[in-house]
PDB file of C-alpha atoms and ligand atoms in Angstrom:
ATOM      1  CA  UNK Z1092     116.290  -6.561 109.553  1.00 49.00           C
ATOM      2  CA  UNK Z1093     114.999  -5.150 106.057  1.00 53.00           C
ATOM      3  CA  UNK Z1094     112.314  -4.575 104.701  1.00 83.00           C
ATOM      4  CA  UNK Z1095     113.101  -6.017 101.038  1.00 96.00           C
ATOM      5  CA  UNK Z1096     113.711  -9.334  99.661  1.00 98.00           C
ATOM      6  CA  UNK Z1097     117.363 -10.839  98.682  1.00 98.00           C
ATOM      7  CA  UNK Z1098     117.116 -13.420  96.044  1.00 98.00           C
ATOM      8  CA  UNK Z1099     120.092 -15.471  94.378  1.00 98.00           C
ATOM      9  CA  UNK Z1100     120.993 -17.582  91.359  1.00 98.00           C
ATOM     10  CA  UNK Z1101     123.451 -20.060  91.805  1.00 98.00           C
ATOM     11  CA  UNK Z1102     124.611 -22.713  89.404  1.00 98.00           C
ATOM     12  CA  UNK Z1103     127.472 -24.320  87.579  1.00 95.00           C
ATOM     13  CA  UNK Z1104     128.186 -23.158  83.765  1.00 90.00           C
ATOM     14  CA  UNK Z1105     125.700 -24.003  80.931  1.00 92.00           C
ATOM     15  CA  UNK Z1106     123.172 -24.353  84.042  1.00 95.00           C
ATOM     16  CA  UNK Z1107     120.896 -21.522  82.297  1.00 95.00           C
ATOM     17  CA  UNK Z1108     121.012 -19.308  84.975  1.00 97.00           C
ATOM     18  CA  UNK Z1109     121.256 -16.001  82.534  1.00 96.00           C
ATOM     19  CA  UNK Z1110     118.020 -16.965  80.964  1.00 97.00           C
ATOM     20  CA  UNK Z1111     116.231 -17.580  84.037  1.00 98.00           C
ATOM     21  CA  UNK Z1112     116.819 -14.596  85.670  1.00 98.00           C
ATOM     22  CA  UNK Z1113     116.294 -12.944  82.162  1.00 98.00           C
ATOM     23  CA  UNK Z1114     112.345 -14.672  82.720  1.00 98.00           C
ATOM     24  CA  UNK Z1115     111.775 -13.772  86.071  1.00 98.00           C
ATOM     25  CA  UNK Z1116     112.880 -10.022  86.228  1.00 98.00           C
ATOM     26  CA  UNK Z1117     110.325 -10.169  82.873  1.00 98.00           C
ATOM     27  CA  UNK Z1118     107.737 -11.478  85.744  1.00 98.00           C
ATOM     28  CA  UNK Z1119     108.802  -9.263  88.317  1.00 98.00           C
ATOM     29  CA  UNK Z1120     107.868  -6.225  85.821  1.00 98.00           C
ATOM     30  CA  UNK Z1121     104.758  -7.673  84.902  1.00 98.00           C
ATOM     31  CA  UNK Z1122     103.735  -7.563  88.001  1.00 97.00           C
ATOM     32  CA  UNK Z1123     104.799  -4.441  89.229  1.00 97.00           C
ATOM     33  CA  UNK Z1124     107.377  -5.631  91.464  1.00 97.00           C
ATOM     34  CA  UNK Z1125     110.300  -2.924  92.350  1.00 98.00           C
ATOM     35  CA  UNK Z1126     113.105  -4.771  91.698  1.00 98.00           C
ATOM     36  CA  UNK Z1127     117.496  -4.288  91.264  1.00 98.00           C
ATOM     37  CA  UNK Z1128     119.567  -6.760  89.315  1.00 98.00           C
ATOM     38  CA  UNK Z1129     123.229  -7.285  89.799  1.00 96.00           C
ATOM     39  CA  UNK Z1130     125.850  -9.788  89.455  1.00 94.00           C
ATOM     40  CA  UNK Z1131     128.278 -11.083  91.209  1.00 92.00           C
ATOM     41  CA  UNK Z1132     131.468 -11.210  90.973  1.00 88.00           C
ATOM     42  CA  UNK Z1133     131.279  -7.161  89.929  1.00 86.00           C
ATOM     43  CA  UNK Z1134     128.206  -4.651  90.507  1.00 81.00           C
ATOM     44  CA  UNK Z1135     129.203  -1.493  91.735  1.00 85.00           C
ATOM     45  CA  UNK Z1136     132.058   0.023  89.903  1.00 89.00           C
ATOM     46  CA  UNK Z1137     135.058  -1.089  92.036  1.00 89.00           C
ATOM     47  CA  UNK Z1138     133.331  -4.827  91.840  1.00 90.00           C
ATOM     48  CA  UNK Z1139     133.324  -4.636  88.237  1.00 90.00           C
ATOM     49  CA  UNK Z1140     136.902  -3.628  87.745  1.00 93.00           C
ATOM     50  CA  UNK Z1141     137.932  -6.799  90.502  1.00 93.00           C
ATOM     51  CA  UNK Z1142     135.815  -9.002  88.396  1.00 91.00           C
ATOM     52  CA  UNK Z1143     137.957  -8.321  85.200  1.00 91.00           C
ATOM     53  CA  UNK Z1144     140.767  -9.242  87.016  1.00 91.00           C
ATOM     54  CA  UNK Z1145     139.549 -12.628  88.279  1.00 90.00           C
ATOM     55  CA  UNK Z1146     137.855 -13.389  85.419  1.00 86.00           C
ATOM     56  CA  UNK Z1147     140.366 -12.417  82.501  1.00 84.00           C
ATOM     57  CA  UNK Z1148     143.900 -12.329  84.336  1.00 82.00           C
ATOM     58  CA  UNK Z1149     146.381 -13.973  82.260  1.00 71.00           C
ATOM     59  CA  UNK Z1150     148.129 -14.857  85.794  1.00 76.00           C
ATOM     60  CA  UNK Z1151     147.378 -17.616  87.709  1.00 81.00           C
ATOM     61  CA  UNK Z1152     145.930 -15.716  90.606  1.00 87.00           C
ATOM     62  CA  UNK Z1153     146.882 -17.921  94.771  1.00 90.00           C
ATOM     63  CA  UNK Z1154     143.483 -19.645  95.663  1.00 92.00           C
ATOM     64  CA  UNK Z1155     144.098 -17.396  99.218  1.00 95.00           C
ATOM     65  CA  UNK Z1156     143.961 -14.404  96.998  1.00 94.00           C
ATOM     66  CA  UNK Z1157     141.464 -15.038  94.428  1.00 93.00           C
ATOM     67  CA  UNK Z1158     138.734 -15.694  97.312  1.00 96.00           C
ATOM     68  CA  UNK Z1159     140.050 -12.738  99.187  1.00 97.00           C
ATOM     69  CA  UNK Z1160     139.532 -10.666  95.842  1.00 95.00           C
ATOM     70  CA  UNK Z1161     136.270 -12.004  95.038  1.00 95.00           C
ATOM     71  CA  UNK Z1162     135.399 -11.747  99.185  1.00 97.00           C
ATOM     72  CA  UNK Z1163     136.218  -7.544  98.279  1.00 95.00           C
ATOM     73  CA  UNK Z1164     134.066  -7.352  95.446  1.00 94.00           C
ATOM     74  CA  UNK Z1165     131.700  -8.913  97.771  1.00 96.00           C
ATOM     75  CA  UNK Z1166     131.625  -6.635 100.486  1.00 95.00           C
ATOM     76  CA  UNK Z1167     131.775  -2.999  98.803  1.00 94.00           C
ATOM     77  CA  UNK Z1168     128.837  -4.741  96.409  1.00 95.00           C
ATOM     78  CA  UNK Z1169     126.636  -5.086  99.484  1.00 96.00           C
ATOM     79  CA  UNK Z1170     127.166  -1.999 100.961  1.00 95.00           C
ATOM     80  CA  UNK Z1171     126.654   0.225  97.716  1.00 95.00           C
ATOM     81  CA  UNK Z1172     124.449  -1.708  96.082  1.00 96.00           C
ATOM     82  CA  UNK Z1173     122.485  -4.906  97.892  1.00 97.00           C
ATOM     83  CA  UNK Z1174     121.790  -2.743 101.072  1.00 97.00           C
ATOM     84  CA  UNK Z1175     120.695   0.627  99.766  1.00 97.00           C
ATOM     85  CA  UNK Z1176     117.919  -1.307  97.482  1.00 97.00           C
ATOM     86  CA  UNK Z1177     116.774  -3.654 100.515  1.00 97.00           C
ATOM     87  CA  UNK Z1178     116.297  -0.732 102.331  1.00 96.00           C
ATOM     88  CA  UNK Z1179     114.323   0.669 100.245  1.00 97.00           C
ATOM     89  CA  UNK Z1180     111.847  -2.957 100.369  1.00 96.00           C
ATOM     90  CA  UNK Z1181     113.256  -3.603  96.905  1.00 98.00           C
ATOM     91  CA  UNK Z1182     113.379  -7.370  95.574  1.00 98.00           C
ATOM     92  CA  UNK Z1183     117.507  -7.806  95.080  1.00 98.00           C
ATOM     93  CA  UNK Z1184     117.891 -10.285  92.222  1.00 98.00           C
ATOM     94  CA  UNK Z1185     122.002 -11.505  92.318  1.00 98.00           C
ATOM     95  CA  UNK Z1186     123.309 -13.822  89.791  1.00 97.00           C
ATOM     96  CA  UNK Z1187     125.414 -15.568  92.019  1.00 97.00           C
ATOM     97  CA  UNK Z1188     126.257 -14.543  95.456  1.00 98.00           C
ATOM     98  CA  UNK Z1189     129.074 -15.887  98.404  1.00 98.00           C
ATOM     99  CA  UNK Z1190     127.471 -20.118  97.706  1.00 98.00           C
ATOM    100  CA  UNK Z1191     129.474 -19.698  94.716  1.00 97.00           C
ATOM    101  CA  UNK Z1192     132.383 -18.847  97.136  1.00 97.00           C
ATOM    102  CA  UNK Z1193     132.073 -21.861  99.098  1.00 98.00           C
ATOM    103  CA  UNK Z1194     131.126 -24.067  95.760  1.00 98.00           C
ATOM    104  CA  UNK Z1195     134.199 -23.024  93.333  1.00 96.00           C
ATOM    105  CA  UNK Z1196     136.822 -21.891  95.969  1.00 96.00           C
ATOM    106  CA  UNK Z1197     135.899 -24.141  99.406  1.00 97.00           C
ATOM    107  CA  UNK Z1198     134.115 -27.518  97.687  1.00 97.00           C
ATOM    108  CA  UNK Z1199     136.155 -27.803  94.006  1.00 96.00           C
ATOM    109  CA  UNK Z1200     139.130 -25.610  95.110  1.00 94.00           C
ATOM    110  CA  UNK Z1201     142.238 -25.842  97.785  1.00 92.00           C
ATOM    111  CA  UNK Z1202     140.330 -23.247 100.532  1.00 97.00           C
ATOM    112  CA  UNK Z1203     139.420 -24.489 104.324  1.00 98.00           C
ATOM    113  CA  UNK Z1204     135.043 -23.939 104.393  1.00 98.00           C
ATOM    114  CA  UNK Z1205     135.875 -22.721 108.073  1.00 98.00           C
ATOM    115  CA  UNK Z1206     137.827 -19.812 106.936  1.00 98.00           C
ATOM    116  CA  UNK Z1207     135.476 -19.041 103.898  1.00 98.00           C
ATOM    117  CA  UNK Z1208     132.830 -18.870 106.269  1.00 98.00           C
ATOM    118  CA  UNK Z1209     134.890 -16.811 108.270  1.00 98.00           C
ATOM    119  CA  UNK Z1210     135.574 -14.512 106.015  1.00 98.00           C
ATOM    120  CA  UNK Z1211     132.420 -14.273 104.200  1.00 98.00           C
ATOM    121  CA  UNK Z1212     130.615 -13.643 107.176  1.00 98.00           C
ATOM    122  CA  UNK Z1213     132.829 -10.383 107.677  1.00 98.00           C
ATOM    123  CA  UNK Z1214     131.933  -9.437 104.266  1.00 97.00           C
ATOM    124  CA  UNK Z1215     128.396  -9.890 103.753  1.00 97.00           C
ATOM    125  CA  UNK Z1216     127.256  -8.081 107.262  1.00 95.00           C
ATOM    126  CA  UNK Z1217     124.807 -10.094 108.362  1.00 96.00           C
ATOM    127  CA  UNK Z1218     122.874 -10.090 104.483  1.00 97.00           C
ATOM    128  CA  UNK Z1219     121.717 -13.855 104.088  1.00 98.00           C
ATOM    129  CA  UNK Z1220     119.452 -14.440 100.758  1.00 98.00           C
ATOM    130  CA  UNK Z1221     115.707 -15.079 101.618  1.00 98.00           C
ATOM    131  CA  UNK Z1222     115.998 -17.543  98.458  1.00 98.00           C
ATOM    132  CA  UNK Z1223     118.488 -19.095  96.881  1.00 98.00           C
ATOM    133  CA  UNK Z1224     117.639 -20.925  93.244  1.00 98.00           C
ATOM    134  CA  UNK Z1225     120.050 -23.395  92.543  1.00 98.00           C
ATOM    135  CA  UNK Z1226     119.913 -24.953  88.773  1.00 98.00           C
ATOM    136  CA  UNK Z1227     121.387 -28.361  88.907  1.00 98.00           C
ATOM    137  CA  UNK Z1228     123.053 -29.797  85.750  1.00 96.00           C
ATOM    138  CA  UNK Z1229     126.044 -32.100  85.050  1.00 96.00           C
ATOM    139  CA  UNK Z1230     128.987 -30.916  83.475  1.00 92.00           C
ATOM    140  CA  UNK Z1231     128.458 -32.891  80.583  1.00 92.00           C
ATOM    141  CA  UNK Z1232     124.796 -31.179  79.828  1.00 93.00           C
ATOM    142  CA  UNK Z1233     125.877 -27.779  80.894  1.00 92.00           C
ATOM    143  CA  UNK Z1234     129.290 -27.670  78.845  1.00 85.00           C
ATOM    144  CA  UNK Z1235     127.094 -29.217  75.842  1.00 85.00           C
ATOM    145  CA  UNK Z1236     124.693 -26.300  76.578  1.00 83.00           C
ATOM    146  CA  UNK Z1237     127.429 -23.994  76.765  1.00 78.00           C
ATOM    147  CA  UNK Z1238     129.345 -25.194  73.517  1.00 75.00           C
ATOM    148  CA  UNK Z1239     125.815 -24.414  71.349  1.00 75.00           C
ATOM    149  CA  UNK Z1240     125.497 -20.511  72.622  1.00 70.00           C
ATOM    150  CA  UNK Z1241     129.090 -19.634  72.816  1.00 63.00           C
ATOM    151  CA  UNK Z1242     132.284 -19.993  71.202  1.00 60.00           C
ATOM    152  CA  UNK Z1243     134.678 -22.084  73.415  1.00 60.00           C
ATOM    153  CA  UNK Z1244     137.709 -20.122  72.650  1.00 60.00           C
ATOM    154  CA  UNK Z1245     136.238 -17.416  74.546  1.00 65.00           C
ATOM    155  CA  UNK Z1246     135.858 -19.340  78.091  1.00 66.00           C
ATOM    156  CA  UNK Z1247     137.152 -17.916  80.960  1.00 70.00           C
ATOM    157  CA  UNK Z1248     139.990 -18.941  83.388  1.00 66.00           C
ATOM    158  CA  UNK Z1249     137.157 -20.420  85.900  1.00 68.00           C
ATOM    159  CA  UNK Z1250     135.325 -22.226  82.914  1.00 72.00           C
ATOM    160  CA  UNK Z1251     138.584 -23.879  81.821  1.00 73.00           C
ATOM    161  CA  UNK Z1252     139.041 -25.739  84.823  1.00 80.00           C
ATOM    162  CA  UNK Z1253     137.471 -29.074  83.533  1.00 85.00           C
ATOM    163  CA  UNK Z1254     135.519 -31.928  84.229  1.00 91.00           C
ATOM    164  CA  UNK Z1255     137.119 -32.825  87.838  1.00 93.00           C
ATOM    165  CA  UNK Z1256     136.689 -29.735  88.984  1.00 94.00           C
ATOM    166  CA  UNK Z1257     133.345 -28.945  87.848  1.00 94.00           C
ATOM    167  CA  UNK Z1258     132.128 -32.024  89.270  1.00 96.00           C
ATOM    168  CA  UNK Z1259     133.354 -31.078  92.949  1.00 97.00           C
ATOM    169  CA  UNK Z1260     131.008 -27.743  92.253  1.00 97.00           C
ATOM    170  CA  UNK Z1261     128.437 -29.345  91.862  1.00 98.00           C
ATOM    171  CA  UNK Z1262     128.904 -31.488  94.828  1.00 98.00           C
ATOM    172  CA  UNK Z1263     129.404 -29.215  97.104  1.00 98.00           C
ATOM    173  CA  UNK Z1264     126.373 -27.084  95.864  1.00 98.00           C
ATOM    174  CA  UNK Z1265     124.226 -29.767  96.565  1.00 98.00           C
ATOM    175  CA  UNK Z1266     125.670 -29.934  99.758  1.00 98.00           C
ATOM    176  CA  UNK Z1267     125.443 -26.667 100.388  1.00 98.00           C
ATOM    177  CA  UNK Z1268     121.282 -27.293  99.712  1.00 98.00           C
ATOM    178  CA  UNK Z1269     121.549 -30.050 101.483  1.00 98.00           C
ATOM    179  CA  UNK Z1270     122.375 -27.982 104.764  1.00 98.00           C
ATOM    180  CA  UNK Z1271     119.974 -25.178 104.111  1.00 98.00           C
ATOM    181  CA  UNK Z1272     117.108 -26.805 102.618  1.00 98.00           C
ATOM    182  CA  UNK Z1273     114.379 -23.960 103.700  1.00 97.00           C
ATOM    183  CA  UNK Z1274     117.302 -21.194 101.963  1.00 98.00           C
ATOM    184  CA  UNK Z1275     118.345 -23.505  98.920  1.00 98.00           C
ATOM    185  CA  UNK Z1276     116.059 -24.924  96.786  1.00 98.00           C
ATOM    186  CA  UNK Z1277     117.493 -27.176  94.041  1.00 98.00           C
ATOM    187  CA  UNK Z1278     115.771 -27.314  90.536  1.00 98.00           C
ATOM    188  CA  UNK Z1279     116.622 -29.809  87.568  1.00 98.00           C
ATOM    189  CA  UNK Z1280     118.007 -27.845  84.938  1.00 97.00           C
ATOM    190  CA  UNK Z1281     117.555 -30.185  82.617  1.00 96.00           C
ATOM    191  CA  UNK Z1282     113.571 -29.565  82.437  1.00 96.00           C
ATOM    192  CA  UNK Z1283     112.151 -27.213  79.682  1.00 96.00           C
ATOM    193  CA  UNK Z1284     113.040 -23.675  80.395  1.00 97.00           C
ATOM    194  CA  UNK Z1285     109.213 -22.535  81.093  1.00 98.00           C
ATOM    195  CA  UNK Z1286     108.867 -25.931  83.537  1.00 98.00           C
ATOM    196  CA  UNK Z1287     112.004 -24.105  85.357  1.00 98.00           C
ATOM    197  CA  UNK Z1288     110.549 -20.475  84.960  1.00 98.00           C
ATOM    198  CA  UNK Z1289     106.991 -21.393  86.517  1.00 98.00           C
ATOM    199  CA  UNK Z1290     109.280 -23.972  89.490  1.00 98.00           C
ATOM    200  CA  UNK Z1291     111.313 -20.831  90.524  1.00 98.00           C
ATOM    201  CA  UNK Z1292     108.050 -17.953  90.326  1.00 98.00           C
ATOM    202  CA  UNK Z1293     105.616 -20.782  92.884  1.00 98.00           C
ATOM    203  CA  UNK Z1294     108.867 -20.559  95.308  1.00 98.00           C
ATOM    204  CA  UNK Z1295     109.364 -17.165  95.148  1.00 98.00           C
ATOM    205  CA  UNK Z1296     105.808 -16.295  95.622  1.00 98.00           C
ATOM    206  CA  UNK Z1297     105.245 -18.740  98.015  1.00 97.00           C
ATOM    207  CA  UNK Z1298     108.779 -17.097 100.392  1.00 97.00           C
ATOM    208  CA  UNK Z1299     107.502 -13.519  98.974  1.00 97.00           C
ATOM    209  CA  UNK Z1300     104.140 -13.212  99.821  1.00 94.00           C
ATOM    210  CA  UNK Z1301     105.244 -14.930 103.399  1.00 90.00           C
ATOM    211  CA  UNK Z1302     107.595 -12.246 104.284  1.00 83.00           C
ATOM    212  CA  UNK Z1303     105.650  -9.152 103.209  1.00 77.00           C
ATOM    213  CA  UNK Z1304     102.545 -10.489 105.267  1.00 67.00           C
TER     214      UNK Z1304
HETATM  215  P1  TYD I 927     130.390 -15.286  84.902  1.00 83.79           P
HETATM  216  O1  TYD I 927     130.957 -14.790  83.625  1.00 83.79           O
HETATM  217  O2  TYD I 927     129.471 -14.409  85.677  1.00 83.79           O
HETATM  218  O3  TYD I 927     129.815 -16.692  84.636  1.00 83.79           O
HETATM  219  P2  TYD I 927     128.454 -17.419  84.841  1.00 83.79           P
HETATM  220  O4  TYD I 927     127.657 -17.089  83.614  1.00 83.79           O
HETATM  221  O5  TYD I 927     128.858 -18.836  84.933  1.00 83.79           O
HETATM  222  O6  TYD I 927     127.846 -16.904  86.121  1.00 83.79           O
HETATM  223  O7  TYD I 927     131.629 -15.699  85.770  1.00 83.79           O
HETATM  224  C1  TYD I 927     131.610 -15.916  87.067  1.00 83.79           C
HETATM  225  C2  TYD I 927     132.646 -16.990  87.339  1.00 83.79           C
HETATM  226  O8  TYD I 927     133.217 -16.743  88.603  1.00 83.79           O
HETATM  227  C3  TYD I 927     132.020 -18.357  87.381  1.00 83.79           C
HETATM  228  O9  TYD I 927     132.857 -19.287  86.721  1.00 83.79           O
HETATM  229  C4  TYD I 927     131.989 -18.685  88.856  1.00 83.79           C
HETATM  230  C5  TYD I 927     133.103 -17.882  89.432  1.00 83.79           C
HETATM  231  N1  TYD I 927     132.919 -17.449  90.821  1.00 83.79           N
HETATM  232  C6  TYD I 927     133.706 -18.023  91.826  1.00 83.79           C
HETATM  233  O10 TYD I 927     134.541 -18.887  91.536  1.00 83.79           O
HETATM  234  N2  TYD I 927     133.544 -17.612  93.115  1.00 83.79           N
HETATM  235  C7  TYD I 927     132.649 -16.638  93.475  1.00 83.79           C
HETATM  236  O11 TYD I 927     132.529 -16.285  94.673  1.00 83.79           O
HETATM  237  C8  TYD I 927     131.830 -16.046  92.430  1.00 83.79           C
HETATM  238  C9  TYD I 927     130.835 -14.986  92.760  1.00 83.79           C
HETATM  239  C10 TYD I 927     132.006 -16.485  91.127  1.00 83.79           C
END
């Protein structure tokens, strides 16, 4: 077991996540909370020269080997940079982690949830989040979200997928919660962004101070 604690951020696109964790690593600091942010797909070096391949190939990468990619980026993320910090009773702050796996690629993609288990259990070596935050928002709100920050030429292959398949993401995320409630807990992203700051610091501390007891 270690001694830290593994938190995630999961969500579909324009769900706010960036800002969030942008307020809560503020809060961490504040209260003098040792703390590593990373992100997922990427981190480590090798991660973040996978995640310019999923993210900007022009090629239309198999479903079977975008997963297995992303599963790789995964796995050599954990061991250089998720473990090392945990062991060293660090709070681990990952915007997104494998739920986005089994969200994008099992629930809105072509890929069996058996053999994304499978496989992400092989990567992740036994490393389960203590907390998961999941922002919930429509497709409609979080591409309207998304459309007044950025500029929509510049989405990326996994962002131009569309209505249909956003949808099934955000499905199978709340499924996902639904079958981990104590992991997963599911906040409106639609609230005010200090309503959602102050939601996700009463969980944490409530998990946090729990664990370090
Ligand atoms: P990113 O630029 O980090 O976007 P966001 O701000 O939405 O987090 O891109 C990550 C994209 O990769 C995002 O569209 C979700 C997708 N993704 C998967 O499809 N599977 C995965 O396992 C992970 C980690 C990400």
């Amino acid at each position: 077991m270690h001694k830290g604690f593994l938190i995630t951020f999961e969500g579909g696109e324009g769900c706010g996540k960036s800002s969030q964790i942008k307020l809560f690593t503020k809060f961490l600091e504040e209260n003098k909370i040792d703390y590593v942010l990373s992100r997922e797909p990427g981190g480590a070096e090798f991660g973040e020269m996978i995640r310019k391949i999923l993210l900007f190939s022009k090629n239309n990468i198999d479903a079977k080997t975008e997963f297995l990619l992303f599963s790789s980026s995964r796995a050599d993320h954990i061991k250089n940079i998720v473990k090392p910090a945990l062991r060293e009773g660090k709070v681990v702050v990952l915007d997104r982690f494998y739920d986005s796996s089994f969200a994008y690629q099992g629930y809105a993609g072509s890929l069996d949830l058996k053999d994304i288990k499978l496989i992400t259990d092989f990567a992740i070596d036994g490393c389960v989040p203590d907390l998961t935050i999941l922002l919930d928002i429509s497709y409609e709100d979080g591409f309207a979200r998304k459309s007044q920050d950025e500029n929509l030429k510049n989405l990326d292959r996994i962002e131009r997928k569309g209505k249909e398949y956003h949808d099934k993401v955000r499905k199978g995320y709340l499924e996902l919660a639904k079958n981990e409630p104590e992991r997963i807990k599911v906040i409106d992203a639609t609230k005010s962004r200090e309503e959602i700051s102050n939601e996700i610091k009463n969980i944490f501390l409530e998990k946090y101070n729990k664990i370090k007891k």
